[in-house]
PDB file of N, CA and C in Angstrom:
ATOM      1  N   UNK A  37      17.098  -6.810  -8.568  1.00  0.00           N
ATOM      2  CA  UNK A  37      17.803  -6.853  -7.290  1.00  0.00           C
ATOM      3  C   UNK A  37      16.793  -6.861  -6.129  1.00  0.00           C
ATOM      4  N   UNK A  38      15.837  -5.938  -6.158  1.00  0.00           N
ATOM      5  CA  UNK A  38      14.857  -5.847  -5.081  1.00  0.00           C
ATOM      6  C   UNK A  38      14.009  -7.097  -4.945  1.00  0.00           C
ATOM      7  N   UNK A  39      13.592  -7.650  -6.062  1.00  0.00           N
ATOM      8  CA  UNK A  39      12.781  -8.874  -6.032  1.00  0.00           C
ATOM      9  C   UNK A  39      13.568 -10.032  -5.443  1.00  0.00           C
ATOM     10  N   UNK A  40      14.827 -10.127  -5.788  1.00  0.00           N
ATOM     11  CA  UNK A  40      15.682 -11.196  -5.266  1.00  0.00           C
ATOM     12  C   UNK A  40      15.866 -11.054  -3.758  1.00  0.00           C
ATOM     13  N   UNK A  41      16.099  -9.845  -3.293  1.00  0.00           N
ATOM     14  CA  UNK A  41      16.258  -9.616  -1.845  1.00  0.00           C
ATOM     15  C   UNK A  41      14.957  -9.916  -1.099  1.00  0.00           C
ATOM     16  N   UNK A  42      13.840  -9.511  -1.690  1.00  0.00           N
ATOM     17  CA  UNK A  42      12.549  -9.778  -1.062  1.00  0.00           C
ATOM     18  C   UNK A  42      12.289 -11.279  -0.993  1.00  0.00           C
ATOM     19  N   UNK A  43      12.616 -11.991  -2.067  1.00  0.00           N
ATOM     20  CA  UNK A  43      12.476 -13.443  -2.064  1.00  0.00           C
ATOM     21  C   UNK A  43      13.321 -14.075  -0.960  1.00  0.00           C
ATOM     22  N   UNK A  44      14.549 -13.617  -0.800  1.00  0.00           N
ATOM     23  CA  UNK A  44      15.426 -14.166   0.248  1.00  0.00           C
ATOM     24  C   UNK A  44      14.808 -13.960   1.630  1.00  0.00           C
ATOM     25  N   UNK A  45      14.237 -12.794   1.851  1.00  0.00           N
ATOM     26  CA  UNK A  45      13.572 -12.513   3.129  1.00  0.00           C
ATOM     27  C   UNK A  45      12.412 -13.479   3.353  1.00  0.00           C
ATOM     28  N   UNK A  46      11.567 -13.622   2.339  1.00  0.00           N
ATOM     29  CA  UNK A  46      10.403 -14.510   2.451  1.00  0.00           C
ATOM     30  C   UNK A  46      10.850 -15.953   2.649  1.00  0.00           C
ATOM     31  N   UNK A  47      11.852 -16.386   1.901  1.00  0.00           N
ATOM     32  CA  UNK A  47      12.329 -17.771   1.994  1.00  0.00           C
ATOM     33  C   UNK A  47      12.869 -18.070   3.392  1.00  0.00           C
ATOM     34  N   UNK A  48      13.555 -17.126   3.996  1.00  0.00           N
ATOM     35  CA  UNK A  48      14.100 -17.344   5.348  1.00  0.00           C
ATOM     36  C   UNK A  48      13.006 -17.404   6.410  1.00  0.00           C
ATOM     37  N   UNK A  49      11.938 -16.652   6.191  1.00  0.00           N
ATOM     38  CA  UNK A  49      10.850 -16.621   7.172  1.00  0.00           C
ATOM     39  C   UNK A  49       9.824 -17.732   6.940  1.00  0.00           C
ATOM     40  N   UNK A  50       9.833 -18.328   5.766  1.00  0.00           N
ATOM     41  CA  UNK A  50       8.829 -19.308   5.355  1.00  0.00           C
ATOM     42  C   UNK A  50       8.744 -20.474   6.347  1.00  0.00           C
ATOM     43  N   UNK A  51       7.541 -20.702   6.839  1.00  0.00           N
ATOM     44  CA  UNK A  51       7.201 -21.762   7.787  1.00  0.00           C
ATOM     45  C   UNK A  51       7.948 -21.655   9.119  1.00  0.00           C
ATOM     46  N   UNK A  52       8.477 -20.485   9.437  1.00  0.00           N
ATOM     47  CA  UNK A  52       9.158 -20.270  10.721  1.00  0.00           C
ATOM     48  C   UNK A  52       8.460 -19.211  11.564  1.00  0.00           C
ATOM     49  N   UNK A  53       8.093 -18.130  10.930  1.00  0.00           N
ATOM     50  CA  UNK A  53       7.457 -17.026  11.656  1.00  0.00           C
ATOM     51  C   UNK A  53       6.334 -16.436  10.812  1.00  0.00           C
ATOM     52  N   UNK A  54       5.466 -15.704  11.465  1.00  0.00           N
ATOM     53  CA  UNK A  54       4.366 -15.038  10.764  1.00  0.00           C
ATOM     54  C   UNK A  54       4.853 -13.748  10.119  1.00  0.00           C
ATOM     55  N   UNK A  55       4.237 -13.407   9.013  1.00  0.00           N
ATOM     56  CA  UNK A  55       4.558 -12.174   8.306  1.00  0.00           C
ATOM     57  C   UNK A  55       3.255 -11.547   7.846  1.00  0.00           C
ATOM     58  N   UNK A  56       3.138 -10.258   8.033  1.00  0.00           N
ATOM     59  CA  UNK A  56       1.942  -9.534   7.601  1.00  0.00           C
ATOM     60  C   UNK A  56       2.342  -8.619   6.448  1.00  0.00           C
ATOM     61  N   UNK A  57       1.563  -8.675   5.373  1.00  0.00           N
ATOM     62  CA  UNK A  57       1.782  -7.818   4.216  1.00  0.00           C
ATOM     63  C   UNK A  57       0.605  -6.880   4.066  1.00  0.00           C
ATOM     64  N   UNK A  58       0.882  -5.675   3.663  1.00  0.00           N
ATOM     65  CA  UNK A  58      -0.174  -4.777   3.204  1.00  0.00           C
ATOM     66  C   UNK A  58       0.246  -4.282   1.832  1.00  0.00           C
ATOM     67  N   UNK A  59      -0.702  -4.197   0.950  1.00  0.00           N
ATOM     68  CA  UNK A  59      -0.392  -3.771  -0.416  1.00  0.00           C
ATOM     69  C   UNK A  59      -1.630  -3.178  -1.053  1.00  0.00           C
ATOM     70  N   UNK A  60      -1.409  -2.216  -1.909  1.00  0.00           N
ATOM     71  CA  UNK A  60      -2.523  -1.676  -2.684  1.00  0.00           C
ATOM     72  C   UNK A  60      -2.593  -2.337  -4.059  1.00  0.00           C
ATOM     73  N   UNK A  61      -1.775  -3.363  -4.272  1.00  0.00           N
ATOM     74  CA  UNK A  61      -1.754  -4.096  -5.539  1.00  0.00           C
ATOM     75  C   UNK A  61      -2.240  -5.520  -5.319  1.00  0.00           C
ATOM     76  N   UNK A  62      -3.123  -6.007  -6.191  1.00  0.00           N
ATOM     77  CA  UNK A  62      -3.520  -7.413  -6.090  1.00  0.00           C
ATOM     78  C   UNK A  62      -2.354  -8.314  -6.499  1.00  0.00           C
ATOM     79  N   UNK A  63      -2.396  -9.560  -6.080  1.00  0.00           N
ATOM     80  CA  UNK A  63      -1.316 -10.497  -6.397  1.00  0.00           C
ATOM     81  C   UNK A  63      -1.079 -10.584  -7.903  1.00  0.00           C
ATOM     82  N   UNK A  64      -2.124 -10.440  -8.685  1.00  0.00           N
ATOM     83  CA  UNK A  64      -1.992 -10.542 -10.146  1.00  0.00           C
ATOM     84  C   UNK A  64      -1.125  -9.432 -10.734  1.00  0.00           C
ATOM     85  N   UNK A  65      -0.888  -8.369  -9.989  1.00  0.00           N
ATOM     86  CA  UNK A  65      -0.065  -7.266 -10.487  1.00  0.00           C
ATOM     87  C   UNK A  65       1.335  -7.233  -9.883  1.00  0.00           C
ATOM     88  N   UNK A  66       1.666  -8.193  -9.032  1.00  0.00           N
ATOM     89  CA  UNK A  66       2.996  -8.194  -8.420  1.00  0.00           C
ATOM     90  C   UNK A  66       4.100  -8.364  -9.459  1.00  0.00           C
ATOM     91  N   UNK A  67       3.811  -9.040 -10.567  1.00  0.00           N
ATOM     92  CA  UNK A  67       4.845  -9.188 -11.601  1.00  0.00           C
ATOM     93  C   UNK A  67       5.184  -7.846 -12.241  1.00  0.00           C
ATOM     94  N   UNK A  68       4.295  -6.886 -12.192  1.00  0.00           N
ATOM     95  CA  UNK A  68       4.594  -5.540 -12.689  1.00  0.00           C
ATOM     96  C   UNK A  68       5.443  -4.760 -11.685  1.00  0.00           C
ATOM     97  N   UNK A  69       5.265  -5.063 -10.416  1.00  0.00           N
ATOM     98  CA  UNK A  69       6.034  -4.385  -9.371  1.00  0.00           C
ATOM     99  C   UNK A  69       7.467  -4.899  -9.359  1.00  0.00           C
ATOM    100  N   UNK A  70       7.638  -6.221  -9.415  1.00  0.00           N
ATOM    101  CA  UNK A  70       8.968  -6.823  -9.307  1.00  0.00           C
ATOM    102  C   UNK A  70       9.617  -7.142 -10.650  1.00  0.00           C
ATOM    103  N   UNK A  71       8.856  -7.228 -11.714  1.00  0.00           N
ATOM    104  CA  UNK A  71       9.358  -7.410 -13.081  1.00  0.00           C
ATOM    105  C   UNK A  71      10.104  -8.719 -13.329  1.00  0.00           C
ATOM    106  N   UNK A  72      10.032  -9.660 -12.423  1.00  0.00           N
ATOM    107  CA  UNK A  72      10.641 -10.975 -12.648  1.00  0.00           C
ATOM    108  C   UNK A  72       9.601 -12.022 -12.293  1.00  0.00           C
ATOM    109  N   UNK A  73       8.957 -12.567 -13.307  1.00  0.00           N
ATOM    110  CA  UNK A  73       7.826 -13.474 -13.103  1.00  0.00           C
ATOM    111  C   UNK A  73       8.239 -14.711 -12.312  1.00  0.00           C
ATOM    112  N   UNK A  74       9.426 -15.207 -12.535  1.00  0.00           N
ATOM    113  CA  UNK A  74       9.886 -16.408 -11.833  1.00  0.00           C
ATOM    114  C   UNK A  74      10.004 -16.162 -10.337  1.00  0.00           C
ATOM    115  N   UNK A  75      10.626 -15.057  -9.966  1.00  0.00           N
ATOM    116  CA  UNK A  75      10.783 -14.745  -8.540  1.00  0.00           C
ATOM    117  C   UNK A  75       9.430 -14.415  -7.919  1.00  0.00           C
ATOM    118  N   UNK A  76       8.591 -13.692  -8.646  1.00  0.00           N
ATOM    119  CA  UNK A  76       7.252 -13.378  -8.122  1.00  0.00           C
ATOM    120  C   UNK A  76       6.478 -14.663  -7.868  1.00  0.00           C
ATOM    121  N   UNK A  77       6.569 -15.612  -8.769  1.00  0.00           N
ATOM    122  CA  UNK A  77       5.880 -16.900  -8.573  1.00  0.00           C
ATOM    123  C   UNK A  77       6.399 -17.613  -7.331  1.00  0.00           C
ATOM    124  N   UNK A  78       7.706 -17.593  -7.127  1.00  0.00           N
ATOM    125  CA  UNK A  78       8.294 -18.244  -5.951  1.00  0.00           C
ATOM    126  C   UNK A  78       7.878 -17.525  -4.662  1.00  0.00           C
ATOM    127  N   UNK A  79       7.853 -16.202  -4.711  1.00  0.00           N
ATOM    128  CA  UNK A  79       7.425 -15.424  -3.530  1.00  0.00           C
ATOM    129  C   UNK A  79       5.978 -15.758  -3.197  1.00  0.00           C
ATOM    130  N   UNK A  80       5.100 -15.672  -4.194  1.00  0.00           N
ATOM    131  CA  UNK A  80       3.675 -15.926  -3.956  1.00  0.00           C
ATOM    132  C   UNK A  80       3.410 -17.363  -3.543  1.00  0.00           C
ATOM    133  N   UNK A  81       4.189 -18.300  -4.061  1.00  0.00           N
ATOM    134  CA  UNK A  81       4.050 -19.694  -3.657  1.00  0.00           C
ATOM    135  C   UNK A  81       4.248 -19.831  -2.153  1.00  0.00           C
ATOM    136  N   UNK A  82       5.251 -19.189  -1.621  1.00  0.00           N
ATOM    137  CA  UNK A  82       5.534 -19.265  -0.188  1.00  0.00           C
ATOM    138  C   UNK A  82       4.566 -18.421   0.630  1.00  0.00           C
ATOM    139  N   UNK A  83       4.273 -17.235   0.145  1.00  0.00           N
ATOM    140  CA  UNK A  83       3.385 -16.325   0.883  1.00  0.00           C
ATOM    141  C   UNK A  83       1.977 -16.900   0.993  1.00  0.00           C
ATOM    142  N   UNK A  84       1.465 -17.448  -0.081  1.00  0.00           N
ATOM    143  CA  UNK A  84       0.072 -17.908  -0.102  1.00  0.00           C
ATOM    144  C   UNK A  84      -0.131 -19.315   0.436  1.00  0.00           C
ATOM    145  N   UNK A  85       0.935 -20.047   0.694  1.00  0.00           N
ATOM    146  CA  UNK A  85       0.826 -21.444   1.127  1.00  0.00           C
ATOM    147  C   UNK A  85       0.012 -21.599   2.410  1.00  0.00           C
ATOM    148  N   UNK A  86       0.308 -20.846   3.433  1.00  0.00           N
ATOM    149  CA  UNK A  86      -0.387 -20.964   4.722  1.00  0.00           C
ATOM    150  C   UNK A  86      -1.085 -19.656   5.106  1.00  0.00           C
ATOM    151  N   UNK A  87      -1.515 -18.895   4.140  1.00  0.00           N
ATOM    152  CA  UNK A  87      -1.970 -17.541   4.462  1.00  0.00           C
ATOM    153  C   UNK A  87      -3.482 -17.435   4.628  1.00  0.00           C
ATOM    154  N   UNK A  88      -3.869 -16.333   5.194  1.00  0.00           N
ATOM    155  CA  UNK A  88      -5.246 -15.880   5.199  1.00  0.00           C
ATOM    156  C   UNK A  88      -5.226 -14.508   4.548  1.00  0.00           C
ATOM    157  N   UNK A  89      -5.961 -14.362   3.459  1.00  0.00           N
ATOM    158  CA  UNK A  89      -6.011 -13.083   2.757  1.00  0.00           C
ATOM    159  C   UNK A  89      -7.212 -12.307   3.271  1.00  0.00           C
ATOM    160  N   UNK A  90      -6.964 -11.078   3.679  1.00  0.00           N
ATOM    161  CA  UNK A  90      -8.033 -10.185   4.114  1.00  0.00           C
ATOM    162  C   UNK A  90      -8.062  -9.038   3.107  1.00  0.00           C
ATOM    163  N   UNK A  91      -9.110  -8.997   2.309  1.00  0.00           N
ATOM    164  CA  UNK A  91      -9.233  -7.977   1.284  1.00  0.00           C
ATOM    165  C   UNK A  91     -10.124  -6.862   1.814  1.00  0.00           C
ATOM    166  N   UNK A  92      -9.566  -5.697   1.967  1.00  0.00           N
ATOM    167  CA  UNK A  92     -10.305  -4.550   2.503  1.00  0.00           C
ATOM    168  C   UNK A  92     -10.580  -3.592   1.359  1.00  0.00           C
ATOM    169  N   UNK A  93     -11.842  -3.290   1.162  1.00  0.00           N
ATOM    170  CA  UNK A  93     -12.219  -2.339   0.117  1.00  0.00           C
ATOM    171  C   UNK A  93     -12.803  -1.107   0.777  1.00  0.00           C
ATOM    172  N   UNK A  94     -12.550   0.007   0.187  1.00  0.00           N
ATOM    173  CA  UNK A  94     -13.101   1.245   0.708  1.00  0.00           C
ATOM    174  C   UNK A  94     -12.140   2.385   0.462  1.00  0.00           C
ATOM    175  N   UNK A  95     -12.570   3.547   0.878  1.00  0.00           N
ATOM    176  CA  UNK A  95     -11.784   4.750   0.678  1.00  0.00           C
ATOM    177  C   UNK A  95     -10.598   4.828   1.621  1.00  0.00           C
ATOM    178  N   UNK A  96      -9.671   5.661   1.250  1.00  0.00           N
ATOM    179  CA  UNK A  96      -8.475   5.876   2.049  1.00  0.00           C
ATOM    180  C   UNK A  96      -8.744   6.929   3.119  1.00  0.00           C
ATOM    181  N   UNK A  97      -8.414   6.594   4.365  1.00  0.00           N
ATOM    182  CA  UNK A  97      -8.571   7.574   5.441  1.00  0.00           C
ATOM    183  C   UNK A  97      -7.647   8.759   5.229  1.00  0.00           C
ATOM    184  N   UNK A  98      -6.434   8.514   4.770  1.00  0.00           N
ATOM    185  CA  UNK A  98      -5.493   9.610   4.536  1.00  0.00           C
ATOM    186  C   UNK A  98      -5.999  10.549   3.456  1.00  0.00           C
ATOM    187  N   UNK A  99      -6.570   9.978   2.398  1.00  0.00           N
ATOM    188  CA  UNK A  99      -7.102  10.807   1.327  1.00  0.00           C
ATOM    189  C   UNK A  99      -8.276  11.636   1.813  1.00  0.00           C
ATOM    190  N   UNK A 100      -9.162  11.035   2.592  1.00  0.00           N
ATOM    191  CA  UNK A 100     -10.301  11.775   3.143  1.00  0.00           C
ATOM    192  C   UNK A 100      -9.834  12.903   4.058  1.00  0.00           C
ATOM    193  N   UNK A 101      -8.824  12.631   4.900  1.00  0.00           N
ATOM    194  CA  UNK A 101      -8.287  13.673   5.778  1.00  0.00           C
ATOM    195  C   UNK A 101      -7.677  14.809   4.965  1.00  0.00           C
ATOM    196  N   UNK A 102      -6.998  14.458   3.888  1.00  0.00           N
ATOM    197  CA  UNK A 102      -6.373  15.474   3.033  1.00  0.00           C
ATOM    198  C   UNK A 102      -7.427  16.336   2.357  1.00  0.00           C
ATOM    199  N   UNK A 103      -8.503  15.712   1.876  1.00  0.00           N
ATOM    200  CA  UNK A 103      -9.580  16.468   1.246  1.00  0.00           C
ATOM    201  C   UNK A 103     -10.199  17.444   2.240  1.00  0.00           C
ATOM    202  N   UNK A 104     -10.425  16.987   3.464  1.00  0.00           N
ATOM    203  CA  UNK A 104     -11.000  17.850   4.500  1.00  0.00           C
ATOM    204  C   UNK A 104     -10.059  19.007   4.822  1.00  0.00           C
ATOM    205  N   UNK A 105      -8.772  18.720   4.915  1.00  0.00           N
ATOM    206  CA  UNK A 105      -7.774  19.754   5.179  1.00  0.00           C
ATOM    207  C   UNK A 105      -7.792  20.810   4.073  1.00  0.00           C
ATOM    208  N   UNK A 106      -7.840  20.351   2.820  1.00  0.00           N
ATOM    209  CA  UNK A 106      -7.835  21.287   1.695  1.00  0.00           C
ATOM    210  C   UNK A 106      -9.119  22.125   1.668  1.00  0.00           C
ATOM    211  N   UNK A 107     -10.254  21.523   2.052  1.00  0.00           N
ATOM    212  CA  UNK A 107     -11.502  22.275   2.129  1.00  0.00           C
ATOM    213  C   UNK A 107     -11.401  23.392   3.166  1.00  0.00           C
ATOM    214  N   UNK A 108     -10.848  23.044   4.338  1.00  0.00           N
ATOM    215  CA  UNK A 108     -10.693  24.042   5.399  1.00  0.00           C
ATOM    216  C   UNK A 108      -9.732  25.140   4.973  1.00  0.00           C
ATOM    217  N   UNK A 109      -8.653  24.748   4.319  1.00  0.00           N
ATOM    218  CA  UNK A 109      -7.667  25.721   3.858  1.00  0.00           C
ATOM    219  C   UNK A 109      -8.307  26.673   2.840  1.00  0.00           C
ATOM    220  N   UNK A 110      -9.089  26.124   1.914  1.00  0.00           N
ATOM    221  CA  UNK A 110      -9.760  26.955   0.911  1.00  0.00           C
ATOM    222  C   UNK A 110     -10.762  27.893   1.577  1.00  0.00           C
ATOM    223  N   UNK A 111     -11.450  27.398   2.594  1.00  0.00           N
ATOM    224  CA  UNK A 111     -12.406  28.231   3.320  1.00  0.00           C
ATOM    225  C   UNK A 111     -11.690  29.415   3.982  1.00  0.00           C
ATOM    226  N   UNK A 112     -10.539  29.174   4.573  1.00  0.00           N
ATOM    227  CA  UNK A 112      -9.760  30.239   5.218  1.00  0.00           C
ATOM    228  C   UNK A 112      -9.316  31.257   4.175  1.00  0.00           C
ATOM    229  N   UNK A 113      -8.820  30.783   3.038  1.00  0.00           N
ATOM    230  CA  UNK A 113      -8.378  31.691   1.970  1.00  0.00           C
ATOM    231  C   UNK A 113      -9.548  32.522   1.474  1.00  0.00           C
ATOM    232  N   UNK A 114     -10.698  31.879   1.263  1.00  0.00           N
ATOM    233  CA  UNK A 114     -11.882  32.617   0.804  1.00  0.00           C
ATOM    234  C   UNK A 114     -12.303  33.663   1.824  1.00  0.00           C
ATOM    235  N   UNK A 115     -12.273  33.320   3.100  1.00  0.00           N
ATOM    236  CA  UNK A 115     -12.649  34.251   4.164  1.00  0.00           C
ATOM    237  C   UNK A 115     -11.697  35.434   4.182  1.00  0.00           C
ATOM    238  N   UNK A 116     -10.416  35.183   4.083  1.00  0.00           N
ATOM    239  CA  UNK A 116      -9.430  36.276   4.076  1.00  0.00           C
ATOM    240  C   UNK A 116      -9.614  37.164   2.851  1.00  0.00           C
ATOM    241  N   UNK A 117      -9.889  36.562   1.710  1.00  0.00           N
ATOM    242  CA  UNK A 117     -10.090  37.307   0.485  1.00  0.00           C
ATOM    243  C   UNK A 117     -11.316  38.207   0.599  1.00  0.00           C
ATOM    244  N   UNK A 118     -12.416  37.656   1.149  1.00  0.00           N
ATOM    245  CA  UNK A 118     -13.653  38.426   1.312  1.00  0.00           C
ATOM    246  C   UNK A 118     -13.449  39.570   2.296  1.00  0.00           C
ATOM    247  N   UNK A 119     -12.682  39.364   3.358  1.00  0.00           N
ATOM    248  CA  UNK A 119     -12.426  40.425   4.334  1.00  0.00           C
ATOM    249  C   UNK A 119     -11.570  41.524   3.720  1.00  0.00           C
ATOM    250  N   UNK A 120     -10.658  41.158   2.831  1.00  0.00           N
ATOM    251  CA  UNK A 120      -9.789  42.129   2.178  1.00  0.00           C
ATOM    252  C   UNK A 120     -10.545  43.038   1.229  1.00  0.00           C
ATOM    253  N   UNK A 121     -11.702  42.567   0.697  1.00  0.00           N
ATOM    254  CA  UNK A 121     -12.489  43.369  -0.229  1.00  0.00           C
ATOM    255  C   UNK A 121     -13.428  44.321   0.490  1.00  0.00           C
ATOM    256  N   UNK A 122     -13.687  44.055   1.753  1.00  0.00           N
ATOM    257  CA  UNK A 122     -14.661  44.878   2.490  1.00  0.00           C
ATOM    258  C   UNK A 122     -14.103  46.226   2.846  1.00  0.00           C
TER     259      UNK A 122
END
């Protein structure tokens, strides 16, 4: 159902307006996301026809922020624990 609805959206926008996609999955794995190879092929045919692919590699800013937050939280817990023992 989802793949069909997504295809309808892409088909209506095809060659009429610009569309920006962001994904953490390469095109080769879209058939695992949508589970219908025929619809995925039709979607990618339209999406890739006039596209520019920008592949960004690197770490996640959200993940880095979360790691820093957890470090600070652990530091606070350790400080409170050490003060409680004194």
